Amino acid sequence: MATGRTHRPATRSRGIPEATVARLPLYLRALTALSERSVPTVSSEELAAAAGVNSAKLRKDFSYLGSYGTRGVGYDVEYLVYQISRELGLTQDWPVVIVGIGNLGAALANYGGFASRGFRVAALIDADPAMAGKPVAGLPVRHTDELEEIISENGVSIGVIATPAGAAQQVCDRLVAAGITSILNFAPTVLSVPDGVDVRKVDLSIELQILAFHEQRKAGEETAAVRRTGTAGRPAAAAREGRKGPDGDVPAVMPA
Amino acid sequence: MATGRTHRPATRSRGIPEATVARLPLYLRALTALSERSVPTVSSEELAAAAGVNSAKLRKDFSYLGSYGTRGVGYDVEYLVYQISRELGLTQDWPVVIVGIGNLGAALANYGGFASRGFRVAALIDADPAMAGKPVAGLPVRHTDELEEIISENGVSIGVIATPAGAAQQVCDRLVAAGITSILNFAPTVLSVPDGVDVRKVDLSIELQILAFHEQRKAGEETAAVRRTGTAGRPAAAAREGRKGPDGDVPAVMPA
DNA sequence: GTCTGTGAATACATTCACAGCC
DNA sequence: GGCTGTGAATGTATTCACAGAC
């Protein structure tokens, strides 16, 4: 990351913290809901509750964007919607391609949340020739051979990878070579990309594993018992029938 | 205090940092791949590269679990796989339910990554009576009416919500009432849950919006950067000329 | 010599708490 | 009175750099 120089102090300071950027879409969603209900203004407290954060954090976040509120009153909903949209780059439309039209890719293609923000699915691409031409979410699936052409013709800079893990790096390389500079990766694999290309990943199984970690801890607190039994056991908890785990009878966890 | 153990606290220290927990699945995946290639040991440098992090971070992360490496040698792959699996709670199997069998729910049901870790889809649940009984991913869809019974009978503690936003809170409440204590939420809404219940959310459109933010920033920098790198880098950006935003005053994405 | 494990240093993020404006 | 905006304080995460085990 190229740190320029000292601060550009004015209302448009060039460094919004990553953590803040990651929350802006959350605020935007909450604001959009308020806007649809024609709520004219909102306090940091109310908006924070709607977005699921605390109000100090929200105010700090907004302070990076500028002073868009009014003391004693709150924030103008419409104005904030616009400012955040602009900051996120959603006032323009972003064509995206989805590569890998399996179950997940198809689900993504059908996902309404893309279009409702500035995103437009420019094409669906799959390596299976049998898929080519088949309509998914109203778009004909195109073959991988056409990938470069599609990207170039549509000026696509954001790509979504929903292929199996084995194909992801190869697809990624082609996307990058074709000019893509932002990638959302659903394949459970680490992608390597040149500098200047952003990758964000969504890994469904990782999220579950994190939940399992905390779940296990909860279970352990209830029955502070055998935790480290080298051979067999896991924390015990009531369940019904033993489901077979890797080594025999593994209890499921039920809060009683 | 509970922290009575003086030395060797790391073996099961009461607080593995969240950031570390979130990376353990990454390490585990990389290690599993090495294990399948029968690689016996791995250095922090190699493993870090495979997991897409830097080696100092990895070593620090592992130090929270204990001293599982050998100086001058590296880490035993099989042993680490076991230790991390145990730490994450993956040595037991976790029955999960998926609620909301639309495109996304079906994709999740078919997703192989769950079963390959300790997760087992115990049931698919949908509110649509027309769906009831229809097989998805080899399981018959069950109706929401049976939700409590399913959770109780299978000792499920982890639920996945893949319903439309409007139904999510209601489903969440029922899941929690039925005993679920961990929720993975795909619906684009903030869920409120009582203490003791963990929620993780995956929001597809939020990830894209974060990418758009950075993409927009790149485009802004391009004006200055383009001459520095000559013409080598960005075919798609050049092709983007044809695209125009819906409104007239779209800020210059391209040096005009 | 190699590579881990970890205090110390730094960077980043959140929360506090209150001055300043409505 | 109510609410924002923000320095200061605190908490968390990452990185450095090297002592110590092999």
XYZ file of C-alpha atoms (C1' of nucleotides) in Angstrom:
556
model
C 0.000 0.000 0.000
C 1.442 3.287 -1.053
C 1.261 5.726 1.768
C 1.357 9.037 0.071
C 2.493 11.631 2.527
C 1.048 13.209 5.562
C -2.658 13.828 5.860
C -4.737 15.497 3.291
C -6.786 17.107 6.009
C -9.871 18.403 4.291
C -13.294 16.838 4.000
C -12.021 14.203 1.641
C -9.163 12.636 3.500
C -7.587 9.815 1.558
C -7.645 7.054 4.088
C -10.867 5.477 5.154
C -9.975 2.548 7.404
C -10.714 -0.880 5.978
C -12.927 -1.705 8.930
C -14.993 1.346 8.183
C -15.272 0.548 4.489
C -16.514 -2.900 5.389
C -19.325 -1.376 7.434
C -20.473 1.225 4.943
C -22.603 -1.288 3.035
C -24.277 -2.162 6.312
C -25.168 1.423 6.993
C -26.301 1.833 3.457
C -28.676 -1.065 3.740
C -30.168 0.270 6.948
C -30.475 3.727 5.440
C -32.132 2.389 2.332
C -34.735 0.706 4.472
C -35.379 3.961 6.311
C -35.545 5.810 3.041
C -38.193 3.425 1.754
C -40.229 4.166 4.828
C -39.771 7.861 4.129
C -38.016 8.496 7.401
C -36.390 11.894 6.956
C -33.690 11.875 9.628
C -32.099 9.378 11.936
C -29.856 9.616 14.977
C -26.586 7.762 15.284
C -28.166 5.674 18.000
C -31.113 4.564 15.888
C -29.096 3.933 12.780
C -26.477 2.037 14.721
C -29.145 -0.232 16.163
C -30.547 -0.886 12.702
C -27.119 -1.722 11.382
C -26.146 -3.846 14.349
C -23.208 -1.790 15.596
C -22.782 0.656 18.441
C -23.289 4.334 17.958
C -19.796 5.502 18.837
C -18.383 3.311 16.109
C -20.906 4.592 13.625
C -20.166 8.208 14.406
C -16.465 7.575 14.132
C -16.993 5.836 10.809
C -19.016 8.724 9.443
C -16.432 11.182 10.647
C -14.028 9.699 8.091
C -16.436 10.589 5.316
C -17.063 14.125 6.473
C -19.443 15.983 8.715
C -22.739 14.936 7.276
C -24.848 15.150 10.428
C -26.487 17.946 12.363
C -25.836 18.221 16.065
C -28.934 17.910 18.123
C -30.810 16.454 15.165
C -29.112 13.526 13.485
C -28.450 12.595 9.895
C -30.535 13.327 6.836
C -31.356 9.897 5.457
C -31.436 10.721 1.753
C -28.280 12.746 1.917
C -26.398 10.026 3.737
C -27.609 7.396 1.288
C -26.172 9.463 -1.496
C -22.887 10.187 0.234
C -22.241 6.597 1.168
C -23.276 5.348 -2.251
C -20.876 7.742 -3.833
C -18.085 6.819 -1.464
C -18.578 3.154 -2.253
C -18.684 3.824 -5.952
C -22.265 2.694 -6.342
C -23.410 5.716 -8.271
C -21.957 4.097 -11.334
C -22.891 0.656 -12.508
C -20.420 -2.172 -12.327
C -20.641 -4.956 -14.836
C -19.521 -8.257 -13.339
C -18.958 -11.687 -14.769
C -19.631 -14.887 -12.886
C -17.409 -17.789 -13.815
C -18.506 -21.280 -12.900
C -22.223 -21.814 -13.251
C -22.779 -24.733 -10.928
C -25.213 -24.645 -8.065
C -23.513 -21.738 -6.426
C -22.862 -19.763 -9.578
C -26.482 -20.129 -10.581
C -27.602 -19.021 -7.145
C -25.395 -15.969 -7.437
C -26.763 -15.209 -10.870
C -30.257 -15.270 -9.438
C -29.354 -13.279 -6.376
C -31.310 -10.073 -6.346
C -28.925 -8.211 -4.092
C -26.474 -7.572 -6.883
C -28.694 -5.726 -9.242
C -30.256 -3.701 -6.478
C -26.894 -2.138 -5.763
C -24.970 -0.904 -8.751
C -23.989 -4.335 -9.996
C -25.037 -5.817 -13.271
C -24.300 -9.363 -14.297
C -22.783 -8.898 -17.720
C -22.245 -12.573 -18.409
C -22.250 -16.064 -16.980
C -19.331 -18.187 -18.032
C -18.777 -21.903 -17.699
C -16.234 -24.369 -18.987
C -18.774 -27.076 -19.742
C -19.717 -26.949 -23.439
C -23.037 -28.583 -22.563
C -23.936 -25.523 -20.539
C -23.277 -23.098 -23.347
C -26.380 -21.293 -24.466
C -28.515 -22.607 -21.645
C -30.355 -19.773 -19.960
C -29.642 -19.155 -16.292
C -31.330 -16.247 -14.570
C -32.351 -14.992 -17.974
C -28.857 -14.975 -19.423
C -27.384 -17.514 -21.802
C -24.324 -19.218 -20.371
C -21.227 -18.481 -22.412
C -18.267 -20.743 -22.852
C -14.909 -20.076 -21.235
C -13.348 -19.618 -24.644
C -15.113 -16.300 -24.897
C -13.948 -15.044 -21.517
C -11.434 -12.482 -22.733
C -13.758 -11.163 -25.371
C -16.652 -10.773 -22.951
C -14.568 -8.899 -20.444
C -13.075 -6.624 -22.987
C -16.319 -5.847 -24.771
C -18.224 -5.119 -21.613
C -15.460 -3.296 -19.818
C -15.777 -5.639 -16.875
C -13.414 -5.027 -13.989
C -14.989 -7.247 -11.334
C -15.117 -11.010 -11.598
C -16.779 -13.611 -9.429
C -15.233 -17.065 -9.289
C -17.594 -19.878 -8.383
C -15.742 -22.750 -9.961
C -14.422 -25.855 -8.223
C -11.201 -25.229 -6.319
C -9.080 -26.970 -8.933
C -10.044 -24.574 -11.692
C -9.998 -21.363 -9.699
C -6.383 -20.269 -10.087
C -6.433 -20.870 -13.793
C -9.653 -18.917 -14.193
C -8.224 -16.208 -11.997
C -5.132 -15.899 -14.173
C -7.233 -15.529 -17.270
C -9.471 -12.964 -15.650
C -6.484 -10.931 -14.551
C -4.829 -11.193 -17.923
C -8.047 -9.978 -19.491
C -8.039 -6.897 -17.329
C -10.073 -7.790 -14.246
C -8.768 -5.999 -11.175
C -11.200 -7.150 -8.493
C -12.150 -10.714 -7.746
C -14.688 -12.226 -5.433
C -13.638 -15.793 -4.860
C -16.014 -18.499 -3.687
C -13.685 -21.362 -4.470
C -12.033 -22.812 -1.387
C -8.508 -22.055 -2.428
C -5.944 -19.314 -2.068
C -5.571 -17.275 -5.217
C -2.354 -15.575 -6.108
C -2.647 -12.392 -8.073
C -0.309 -9.600 -9.091
C -0.177 -6.340 -7.198
C -3.034 -4.044 -7.958
C -5.602 -6.817 -8.073
C -7.945 -7.132 -5.119
C -9.270 -10.463 -4.011
C -11.961 -11.020 -1.462
C -12.963 -14.508 -0.548
C -16.087 -16.062 0.792
C -15.629 -19.514 2.154
C -18.766 -21.138 3.409
C -17.075 -23.949 5.217
C -14.690 -21.598 6.999
C -17.579 -19.694 8.496
C -19.050 -22.904 9.805
C -15.730 -23.939 11.274
C -15.486 -20.685 13.164
C -18.961 -21.265 14.536
C -17.986 -24.791 15.508
C -15.042 -23.466 17.452
C -17.236 -21.239 19.562
C -19.904 -23.870 19.822
C -17.399 -26.320 21.179
C -16.261 -23.814 23.704
C -19.805 -23.260 24.887
C -20.311 -26.979 25.274
C -17.052 -27.223 27.158
C -18.115 -24.626 29.644
C -21.248 -26.505 30.492
C -19.479 -29.694 31.299
C -15.969 -28.690 32.194
C -14.812 -32.200 31.752
C -12.840 -34.299 29.359
C -11.501 -31.914 26.857
C -8.198 -33.271 25.916
C -8.670 -36.972 26.042
C -6.025 -38.045 23.631
C -7.874 -41.057 22.308
C -11.604 -40.890 22.264
C -13.756 -38.429 23.969
C -15.242 -35.141 23.189
C -17.321 -33.070 25.529
C -20.406 -34.994 26.282
C -23.852 -33.615 26.065
C -27.240 -35.124 25.821
C -28.478 -36.020 22.427
C -30.519 -38.739 21.107
C -29.120 -41.306 18.979
C -25.401 -41.501 18.526
C -24.400 -40.354 15.135
C -21.381 -42.101 13.900
C -18.386 -39.891 13.802
C -14.902 -40.770 12.716
C -14.315 -42.845 15.773
C -17.538 -44.259 16.906
C -20.134 -42.671 19.007
C -19.892 -38.965 18.859
C -22.545 -37.148 20.764
C -24.279 -34.251 19.246
C -24.494 -31.165 21.323
C -27.775 -30.081 22.720
C -28.333 -27.449 25.288
C -30.655 -29.142 27.677
C -9.465 -17.260 39.072
C -9.989 -19.784 36.406
C -6.508 -19.108 35.173
C -4.876 -21.059 37.894
C -2.397 -22.790 35.682
C 0.819 -20.919 35.696
C 3.189 -22.330 33.166
C 2.048 -24.031 30.014
C -0.943 -21.838 29.642
C -0.726 -21.968 25.899
C -1.744 -25.578 25.680
C -5.292 -24.542 26.218
C -5.178 -20.909 26.863
C -8.557 -19.428 27.552
C -8.299 -16.874 24.841
C -7.301 -17.622 21.315
C -7.702 -14.305 19.483
C -10.636 -14.131 17.103
C -8.351 -13.234 14.242
C -6.396 -16.382 14.881
C -9.484 -18.563 15.082
C -10.604 -17.169 11.742
C -7.336 -18.291 10.173
C -7.197 -21.773 11.607
C -9.516 -23.168 8.923
C -7.171 -21.711 6.340
C -4.185 -23.451 7.823
C -6.178 -26.617 8.126
C -7.050 -26.584 4.475
C -3.460 -26.054 3.454
C -2.311 -28.789 5.805
C -4.924 -31.200 4.516
C -3.638 -30.660 1.013
C -0.087 -31.366 2.177
C -1.271 -34.407 4.040
C -2.896 -35.774 0.912
C 0.412 -35.424 -0.865
C 2.038 -37.271 2.030
C 4.289 -34.373 2.904
C 5.590 -35.202 6.366
C 6.720 -31.819 7.650
C 6.379 -28.215 6.654
C 8.059 -24.978 7.682
C 6.173 -21.929 8.797
C 7.337 -20.206 5.649
C 5.980 -22.868 3.315
C 2.735 -23.326 5.140
C 2.184 -19.601 5.359
C 2.641 -19.294 1.610
C 0.137 -22.086 1.028
C -2.373 -20.428 3.310
C -1.823 -16.960 1.932
C -0.509 -15.291 5.086
C 2.933 -14.295 6.263
C 5.008 -16.610 8.355
C 5.314 -14.420 11.439
C 1.580 -14.310 11.727
C 1.308 -18.028 11.325
C 3.889 -18.735 13.994
C 2.204 -16.322 16.344
C -1.131 -17.979 15.654
C 0.254 -21.423 16.371
C 1.871 -20.173 19.537
C -1.602 -19.640 20.951
C -2.361 -23.312 20.450
C 0.846 -24.567 21.966
C 4.344 -25.465 20.895
C 3.628 -27.932 18.177
C 6.664 -27.329 16.012
C 10.295 -28.340 16.124
C 12.940 -25.686 15.864
C 15.206 -26.130 12.948
C 12.732 -28.522 11.358
C 9.184 -27.256 11.099
C 5.789 -28.719 11.867
C 4.640 -32.310 11.566
C 1.770 -32.137 9.111
C -0.387 -34.914 10.498
C 0.037 -33.795 14.041
C -0.890 -30.221 13.221
C -3.927 -31.347 11.257
C -5.086 -33.182 14.315
C -4.363 -30.365 16.741
C -6.096 -27.735 14.677
C -9.043 -29.996 13.977
C -9.419 -30.628 17.642
C -9.102 -26.969 18.488
C -11.803 -26.096 15.975
C -14.025 -28.852 17.244
C -13.954 -30.779 13.993
C -13.143 -34.113 15.562
C -16.807 -34.411 16.306
C -19.497 -34.180 13.740
C -21.860 -31.251 13.731
C -25.348 -31.722 12.415
C -26.644 -28.559 10.783
C -29.979 -27.547 9.365
C -30.407 -25.291 6.381
C -33.541 -23.195 6.391
C -34.706 -21.673 3.136
C -34.205 -23.947 0.160
C -34.173 -21.479 -2.678
C -31.317 -21.180 -5.108
C -28.815 -20.423 -2.426
C -30.080 -22.942 0.086
C -29.972 -25.647 -2.546
C -26.455 -24.645 -3.497
C -25.417 -24.867 0.124
C -27.048 -28.266 0.459
C -25.019 -29.462 -2.487
C -21.820 -27.862 -1.343
C -19.198 -30.502 -0.732
C -17.125 -28.448 1.628
C -19.467 -29.012 4.512
C -19.384 -32.752 4.646
C -15.648 -32.865 4.132
C -15.154 -31.056 7.420
C -17.150 -32.361 10.322
C -20.469 -30.961 9.155
C -23.469 -33.024 8.255
C -26.627 -31.599 6.806
C -29.268 -33.066 9.061
C -32.206 -31.495 7.308
C -33.345 -28.985 4.736
C -36.280 -26.891 5.781
C -38.507 -24.627 3.734
C -41.723 -22.750 4.338
C -43.188 -23.558 0.954
C -45.540 -26.557 1.246
C -44.947 -27.285 -2.419
C -41.311 -27.964 -1.636
C -42.046 -30.463 1.101
C -40.822 -33.917 0.229
C -38.964 -32.839 -2.850
C -35.445 -34.189 -2.803
C -32.586 -31.688 -2.808
C -29.058 -32.960 -2.601
C -30.445 -36.346 -1.710
C -32.522 -35.138 1.201
C -36.250 -34.578 1.254
C -37.159 -30.993 2.054
C -39.081 -30.723 5.288
C -41.690 -28.150 6.113
C -41.057 -25.352 8.588
C -43.735 -26.782 10.862
C -41.328 -29.552 11.739
C -38.449 -27.250 12.559
C -38.472 -27.656 16.318
C -38.889 -31.387 16.120
C -36.041 -31.787 13.650
C -33.656 -29.763 15.743
C -34.536 -31.539 18.901
C -34.379 -35.024 17.461
C -31.066 -34.504 15.762
C -29.438 -32.488 18.497
C -28.679 -29.725 16.057
C -26.897 -26.688 17.440
C -25.890 -24.943 14.232
C -28.390 -23.460 11.805
C -27.940 -21.900 8.406
C -30.427 -19.274 7.309
C -30.825 -18.873 3.568
C -34.297 -17.421 3.480
C -35.345 -14.071 2.044
C -34.533 -11.150 4.310
C -38.104 -10.722 5.410
C -38.344 -14.179 6.919
C -34.928 -14.339 8.501
C -35.603 -12.871 11.933
C -38.650 -15.008 12.419
C -36.781 -18.143 11.426
C -33.933 -17.082 13.644
C -36.224 -16.721 16.627
C -37.628 -20.177 16.108
C -34.199 -21.695 15.692
C -33.006 -20.084 18.892
C -36.133 -21.118 20.778
C -35.569 -24.655 19.572
C -32.068 -24.718 21.000
C -29.796 -23.541 18.209
C -26.840 -21.571 19.535
C -24.892 -20.817 16.368
C -26.273 -19.286 13.226
C -24.777 -18.679 9.829
C -26.898 -16.022 8.177
C -27.016 -15.517 4.435
C -30.037 -13.268 4.491
C -29.171 -9.616 4.021
C -30.510 -8.452 7.333
C -29.296 -7.889 10.855
C -30.441 -10.609 13.207
C -30.971 -9.975 16.855
C -30.346 -12.885 19.144
C -30.046 -13.350 22.893
C -26.693 -13.568 24.601
C -24.987 -16.854 24.169
C -26.016 -17.245 20.563
C -23.380 -16.665 17.911
C -24.249 -15.227 14.552
C -21.953 -15.000 11.602
C -23.151 -13.430 8.424
C -22.219 -13.803 4.826
C -23.487 -11.071 2.596
C -22.669 -11.476 -1.026
C -23.558 -7.986 -2.046
C -21.516 -6.442 0.751
C -18.392 -8.148 -0.506
C -18.987 -6.751 -3.958
C -19.531 -3.291 -2.571
C -16.208 -3.417 -0.777
C -14.548 -4.430 -4.008
C -16.290 -1.595 -5.800
C -14.932 0.856 -3.290
C -11.372 -0.182 -4.004
C -12.015 -0.466 -7.695
C -13.277 3.084 -7.788
C -10.213 4.248 -5.975
C -7.969 2.496 -8.476
C -9.794 4.161 -11.312
C -9.215 7.521 -9.700
C -5.534 6.891 -9.304
C -5.233 5.715 -12.834
C -5.137 9.203 -14.203
C -1.786 9.729 -12.585
C -0.551 6.177 -12.706
C -1.175 5.411 -16.305
C 1.754 7.287 -17.633
C 4.070 5.803 -15.075
C 3.472 2.235 -16.188
C 3.280 2.960 -19.843
C 0.476 1.078 -21.526
C 1.282 -2.369 -20.261
C -1.329 -3.015 -17.662
C -5.000 -2.618 -18.236
C -6.731 -3.726 -21.380
C -10.185 -3.811 -19.849
C -9.883 -0.331 -18.472
C -9.126 0.892 -21.932
C -12.107 -0.930 -23.294
C -14.310 0.650 -20.702
C -14.813 3.682 -22.836
C -18.006 2.297 -24.264
C -19.688 2.122 -20.930
C -21.610 4.975 -19.540
C -23.334 5.320 -16.259
C -27.070 5.674 -16.033
C -26.788 9.322 -15.192
C -24.845 11.944 -16.996
C -22.524 13.096 -14.293
C -20.679 9.906 -13.610
C -17.249 10.851 -12.411
C -14.423 10.165 -14.776
C -13.571 6.515 -14.526
C -11.267 6.961 -17.450
C -8.909 9.652 -18.393
C -11.073 11.106 -21.078
C 23.223 -23.291 10.066
C 17.885 -23.681 10.235
C 13.607 -22.602 11.959
C 10.403 -22.023 15.905
C 8.449 -19.343 19.659
C 7.831 -15.053 21.687
C 8.654 -10.548 24.011
C 8.781 -5.795 22.284
C 7.400 -2.493 18.987
C 4.291 -0.880 15.952
C -0.058 -0.388 13.565
C -4.893 -0.619 13.574
C -9.596 -0.553 15.679
C -12.856 0.366 19.207
C -14.604 2.751 23.012
C -14.791 6.609 26.168
C -16.142 10.949 27.340
C -16.975 15.500 26.501
C -16.616 20.015 23.937
C -19.292 22.313 20.704
C -23.343 23.144 18.125
C -28.356 22.907 17.460
C -32.148 19.226 26.517
C -30.257 16.278 22.576
C -26.889 14.802 19.400
C -22.726 14.988 16.589
C -17.791 14.960 15.971
C -13.458 13.887 17.754
C -9.213 13.803 20.641
C -7.594 10.644 24.171
C -7.551 6.159 26.106
C -7.885 1.594 25.675
C -7.934 -2.843 23.416
C -6.507 -6.025 19.503
C -3.763 -7.485 15.725
C 0.375 -7.579 13.098
C 5.125 -7.269 12.462
C 9.877 -7.141 13.987
C 13.834 -9.258 15.503
C 16.244 -12.408 18.038
C 17.061 -15.893 21.791
C 17.004 -20.597 22.012
C 16.136 -25.463 20.450
C 17.528 -28.621 16.985
